[in-house]
mmCIF file of C-alpha atoms in Angstrom:
data_model
loop_
_atom_site.group_PDB
_atom_site.id
_atom_site.type_symbol
_atom_site.label_atom_id
_atom_site.label_comp_id
_atom_site.label_asym_id
_atom_site.label_seq_id
_atom_site.Cartn_x
_atom_site.Cartn_y
_atom_site.Cartn_z
ATOM 1 C CA MET A 739 123.302 175.320 243.419
ATOM 2 C CA LEU A 740 121.176 178.049 244.781
ATOM 3 C CA ASN A 741 117.997 176.258 243.635
ATOM 4 C CA ARG A 742 118.726 173.705 246.389
ATOM 5 C CA LEU A 743 118.282 176.515 248.967
ATOM 6 C CA ARG A 744 114.863 177.422 247.688
ATOM 7 C CA GLY A 745 112.840 175.701 250.404
ATOM 8 C CA ALA A 746 114.968 177.183 253.132
ATOM 9 C CA MET A 747 114.702 180.611 251.485
ATOM 10 C CA GLN A 748 110.868 180.457 251.292
ATOM 11 C CA ARG A 749 110.711 179.688 254.992
ATOM 12 C CA VAL A 750 112.986 182.553 255.937
ATOM 13 C CA LEU A 751 111.130 184.967 253.653
ATOM 14 C CA THR A 752 107.595 183.947 254.586
ATOM 15 C CA PRO A 753 107.280 186.281 257.533
ATOM 16 C CA PRO A 754 108.414 189.432 255.766
ATOM 17 C CA ALA A 755 106.276 188.495 252.765
ATOM 18 C CA THR A 756 103.234 188.245 255.063
ATOM 19 C CA ALA A 757 103.938 191.491 256.735
ATOM 20 C CA LEU A 758 104.381 193.360 253.335
ATOM 21 C CA LEU A 759 101.050 191.926 252.046
ATOM 22 C CA ARG A 760 99.332 193.165 255.275
ATOM 23 C CA LEU A 761 100.763 196.594 254.567
ATOM 24 C CA GLY A 762 99.166 196.559 251.129
ATOM 25 C CA VAL A 763 102.456 196.197 249.204
ATOM 26 C CA SER A 764 102.121 194.164 246.013
ATOM 27 C CA PRO A 765 104.537 191.577 244.667
ATOM 28 C CA ASP A 766 105.031 193.611 241.557
ATOM 29 C CA ALA A 767 106.079 196.671 243.691
ATOM 30 C CA VAL A 768 108.682 194.598 245.430
ATOM 31 C CA THR A 769 109.981 193.279 242.096
ATOM 32 C CA ILE A 770 110.283 196.785 240.690
ATOM 33 C CA ALA A 771 111.735 198.274 243.818
ATOM 34 C CA GLY A 772 114.386 195.436 244.101
ATOM 35 C CA THR A 773 115.386 195.967 240.542
ATOM 36 C CA LEU A 774 115.808 199.747 240.833
ATOM 37 C CA VAL A 775 117.929 199.359 243.849
ATOM 38 C CA VAL A 776 120.222 196.765 242.245
ATOM 39 C CA VAL A 777 120.580 198.787 239.007
ATOM 40 C CA VAL A 778 121.391 202.011 240.895
ATOM 41 C CA THR A 779 123.690 200.407 243.265
ATOM 42 C CA ALA A 780 125.611 198.569 240.484
ATOM 43 C CA LEU A 781 125.955 201.643 238.321
ATOM 44 C CA TRP A 782 127.151 203.858 241.338
ATOM 45 C CA ALA A 783 129.117 201.515 243.560
ATOM 46 C CA PHE A 784 131.222 199.566 241.110
ATOM 47 C CA PRO A 785 132.317 202.341 238.766
ATOM 48 C CA THR A 786 133.391 204.445 241.795
ATOM 49 C CA GLY A 787 135.385 201.520 243.270
ATOM 50 C CA HIS A 788 133.102 200.474 246.155
ATOM 51 C CA LEU A 789 133.223 196.928 245.155
ATOM 52 C CA PHE A 790 132.571 195.330 248.551
ATOM 53 C CA LEU A 791 129.695 197.681 249.491
ATOM 54 C CA GLY A 792 128.120 197.160 246.090
ATOM 55 C CA ALA A 793 128.356 193.422 246.137
ATOM 56 C CA LEU A 794 126.874 193.337 249.630
ATOM 57 C CA LEU A 795 123.995 195.554 248.958
ATOM 58 C CA ILE A 796 123.107 193.897 245.561
ATOM 59 C CA GLY A 797 123.348 190.444 247.255
ATOM 60 C CA LEU A 798 120.873 191.622 249.925
ATOM 61 C CA PHE A 799 118.473 193.253 247.551
ATOM 62 C CA ALA A 800 118.623 190.317 245.123
ATOM 63 C CA LEU A 801 116.732 188.441 247.711
ATOM 64 C CA THR A 802 113.734 190.389 246.573
ATOM 65 C CA ASP A 803 113.885 188.132 243.551
ATOM 66 C CA SER A 804 112.639 185.352 245.881
ATOM 67 C CA LEU A 805 110.532 187.553 248.187
ATOM 68 C CA ASP A 806 108.174 188.700 245.404
ATOM 69 C CA GLY A 807 107.602 185.088 244.455
ATOM 70 C CA VAL A 808 106.665 184.158 248.008
ATOM 71 C CA MET A 809 104.341 187.123 248.238
ATOM 72 C CA ALA A 810 102.688 186.128 244.898
ATOM 73 C CA ARG A 811 102.027 182.628 246.101
ATOM 74 C CA GLN A 812 100.625 183.760 249.502
ATOM 75 C CA SER A 813 98.320 186.337 247.775
ATOM 76 C CA GLY A 814 97.202 183.946 245.062
ATOM 77 C CA ARG A 815 98.663 186.381 242.392
ATOM 78 C CA SER A 816 101.102 183.886 240.755
ATOM 79 C CA GLY A 817 100.632 183.999 237.015
ATOM 80 C CA PRO A 818 102.123 184.730 233.602
ATOM 81 C CA TRP A 819 102.349 188.491 234.199
ATOM 82 C CA GLY A 820 104.417 188.156 237.354
ATOM 83 C CA ALA A 821 106.704 185.650 235.779
ATOM 84 C CA PHE A 822 107.233 187.835 232.692
ATOM 85 C CA LEU A 823 107.861 191.023 234.856
ATOM 86 C CA ASP A 824 110.351 189.131 236.969
ATOM 87 C CA SER A 825 112.285 187.621 234.032
ATOM 88 C CA THR A 826 112.410 190.927 232.176
ATOM 89 C CA LEU A 827 113.507 193.022 235.102
ATOM 90 C CA ASP A 828 116.138 190.394 235.952
ATOM 91 C CA ARG A 829 117.871 191.232 232.712
ATOM 92 C CA PHE A 830 118.224 194.874 233.823
ATOM 93 C CA GLY A 831 119.773 193.861 237.156
ATOM 94 C CA ASP A 832 122.194 191.382 235.590
ATOM 95 C CA GLY A 833 123.276 193.807 232.887
ATOM 96 C CA ALA A 834 123.859 196.702 235.456
ATOM 97 C CA ILE A 835 126.108 194.433 237.548
ATOM 98 C CA PHE A 836 128.486 193.517 234.786
ATOM 99 C CA ALA A 837 128.163 197.010 233.137
ATOM 100 C CA GLY A 838 129.256 198.485 236.512
ATOM 101 C CA LEU A 839 132.362 196.250 236.525
ATOM 102 C CA VAL A 840 133.076 197.097 232.872
ATOM 103 C CA LEU A 841 132.990 200.868 233.756
ATOM 104 C CA TRP A 842 135.271 200.359 236.751
ATOM 105 C CA PHE A 843 137.933 198.298 234.991
ATOM 106 C CA PHE A 844 137.876 200.530 231.856
ATOM 107 C CA GLY A 845 138.148 203.505 234.073
ATOM 108 C CA ARG A 846 139.911 203.918 237.418
ATOM 109 C CA GLY A 847 140.328 200.202 237.819
ATOM 110 C CA GLY A 848 142.730 200.341 234.860
ATOM 111 C CA ASP A 849 142.421 196.664 233.786
ATOM 112 C CA GLU A 850 141.330 196.326 230.140
ATOM 113 C CA VAL A 851 141.575 192.516 230.177
ATOM 114 C CA THR A 852 139.203 192.213 233.123
ATOM 115 C CA ALA A 853 136.917 194.896 231.682
ATOM 116 C CA VAL A 854 136.651 192.913 228.401
ATOM 117 C CA LEU A 855 135.816 189.719 230.354
ATOM 118 C CA ALA A 856 133.105 191.556 232.264
ATOM 119 C CA LEU A 857 131.818 192.782 228.959
ATOM 120 C CA ALA A 858 131.756 189.141 227.633
ATOM 121 C CA CYS A 859 129.786 188.097 230.667
ATOM 122 C CA LEU A 860 127.416 190.963 230.076
ATOM 123 C CA VAL A 861 126.758 189.934 226.371
ATOM 124 C CA LEU A 862 126.738 186.202 226.980
ATOM 125 C CA GLY A 863 124.530 186.552 230.115
ATOM 126 C CA SER A 864 121.811 188.062 227.898
ATOM 127 C CA VAL A 865 122.142 185.408 225.179
ATOM 128 C CA VAL A 866 121.655 182.533 227.754
ATOM 129 C CA PRO A 867 118.031 183.475 228.664
ATOM 130 C CA TYR A 868 117.279 184.568 225.125
ATOM 131 C CA ALA A 869 118.103 181.187 223.828
ATOM 132 C CA ARG A 870 115.584 179.675 226.272
ATOM 133 C CA ALA A 871 112.870 182.248 225.573
ATOM 134 C CA ARG A 872 113.211 181.853 221.799
ATOM 135 C CA ALA A 873 113.091 178.079 222.033
ATOM 136 C CA GLU A 874 109.947 178.240 224.161
ATOM 137 C CA GLY A 875 108.423 180.588 221.681
ATOM 138 C CA LEU A 876 108.958 177.980 219.083
ATOM 139 C CA GLY A 877 107.320 175.292 221.247
ATOM 140 C CA MET A 878 110.581 173.728 222.291
ATOM 141 C CA THR A 879 112.584 173.631 225.591
ATOM 142 C CA ALA A 880 116.155 175.024 226.237
ATOM 143 C CA SER A 881 116.588 175.086 229.930
ATOM 144 C CA GLY A 882 119.591 173.810 231.852
ATOM 145 C CA GLY A 883 123.314 174.188 231.159
ATOM 146 C CA ILE A 884 126.384 174.500 233.344
ATOM 147 C CA ALA A 885 125.934 178.194 234.230
ATOM 148 C CA GLU A 886 122.422 178.978 235.571
ATOM 149 C CA ARG A 887 121.673 182.675 236.397
ATOM 150 C CA ALA A 888 121.774 182.358 240.128
ATOM 151 C CA ASP A 889 125.009 180.569 240.088
ATOM 152 C CA ARG A 890 126.650 183.149 237.840
ATOM 153 C CA LEU A 891 125.627 186.088 239.897
ATOM 154 C CA LEU A 892 126.593 184.416 243.217
ATOM 155 C CA VAL A 893 130.115 183.638 241.969
ATOM 156 C CA ALA A 894 130.546 187.063 240.417
ATOM 157 C CA LEU A 895 129.320 189.017 243.542
ATOM 158 C CA VAL A 896 131.462 186.810 245.968
ATOM 159 C CA ALA A 897 134.634 187.592 243.746
ATOM 160 C CA THR A 898 133.728 191.230 243.554
ATOM 161 C CA ALA A 899 133.415 191.450 247.340
ATOM 162 C CA ALA A 900 136.631 189.640 247.859
ATOM 163 C CA VAL A 901 138.564 192.061 245.598
ATOM 164 C CA GLY A 902 136.714 194.874 247.423
ATOM 165 C CA LEU A 903 138.131 193.573 250.646
ATOM 166 C CA GLY A 904 141.671 193.533 249.417
ATOM 167 C CA ALA A 905 142.088 190.375 247.367
ATOM 168 C CA PRO A 906 144.167 190.927 244.185
ATOM 169 C CA SER A 907 142.165 191.929 241.184
ATOM 170 C CA VAL A 908 143.364 188.829 239.374
ATOM 171 C CA VAL A 909 140.843 186.919 241.370
ATOM 172 C CA LEU A 910 138.044 188.625 239.646
ATOM 173 C CA THR A 911 139.789 188.429 236.298
ATOM 174 C CA VAL A 912 139.918 184.623 236.638
ATOM 175 C CA VAL A 913 136.374 184.345 237.857
ATOM 176 C CA LEU A 914 134.973 186.467 235.044
ATOM 177 C CA GLY A 915 136.942 184.504 232.501
ATOM 178 C CA LEU A 916 135.470 181.179 233.762
ATOM 179 C CA LEU A 917 132.005 182.780 233.933
ATOM 180 C CA ALA A 918 132.360 183.834 230.272
ATOM 181 C CA VAL A 919 133.387 180.414 229.267
ATOM 182 C CA ALA A 920 130.735 178.710 231.315
ATOM 183 C CA SER A 921 128.121 181.053 229.805
ATOM 184 C CA ALA A 922 129.346 180.377 226.216
ATOM 185 C CA VAL A 923 129.164 176.596 226.886
ATOM 186 C CA THR A 924 125.633 176.968 228.300
ATOM 187 C CA VAL A 925 124.507 178.751 225.091
ATOM 188 C CA VAL A 926 126.028 175.959 223.005
ATOM 189 C CA GLN A 927 124.307 173.375 225.246
ATOM 190 C CA ARG A 928 120.959 175.011 224.840
ATOM 191 C CA MET A 929 121.466 175.412 221.084
ATOM 192 C CA ALA A 930 122.308 171.745 220.967
ATOM 193 C CA LYS A 931 119.238 170.854 222.867
ATOM 194 C CA VAL A 932 116.985 172.857 220.513
ATOM 195 C CA HIS A 933 118.685 171.312 217.445
ATOM 196 C CA ARG A 934 118.001 167.715 218.724
ATOM 197 C CA GLN A 935 114.340 168.805 219.158
ATOM 198 C CA ALA A 936 114.087 170.403 215.771
ATOM 199 C CA VAL A 937 115.740 167.465 213.982
ATOM 200 C CA GLY A 938 113.283 165.097 215.787
ATOM 201 C CA VAL A 939 110.272 167.184 214.594
ATOM 202 C CA THR A 940 111.374 167.195 211.026
ATOM 203 C CA GLU A 941 112.304 163.535 210.698
#
């Protein structure tokens, strides 16, 4: 879903990317700074009940995930290191978002069911990219699935913001439950894709 907006996002982010490069800011610095802000915000705002503010700030700073890529292409620095750094730090950001929700609902949020669902999203959200990385390390592919990273984060942040604005917490409960199921299905889809490739190699 969000991948379809990539072209429009690049056009919007090109001017700030150009300005940052002129100031001597590197794409790696933007990647690291964006991740730090997302992690700190998620682990402060969500556990303290600032759900809307946290979702808003995280959504804004998550744009750095695209900004650093635009900067890298403009400066000719695109390469394996940038891709590795970006993917690795994405795991920190994603984990912090769902960990913040786990802390809130196990704490003052007082909803253990939703906390468990957020924990499930945290765990499964780390397995989805691992399945792809492991497959590629073995010379196979395991991309795709019904729950890509960008879609999962968008849905989770929108639901969190809605609850922060006064929507019943059951909204987030349902959304996290659906995300957990979708993530599990994505893992199975990727495992099945790798299995088909592995069988094809051995036959």
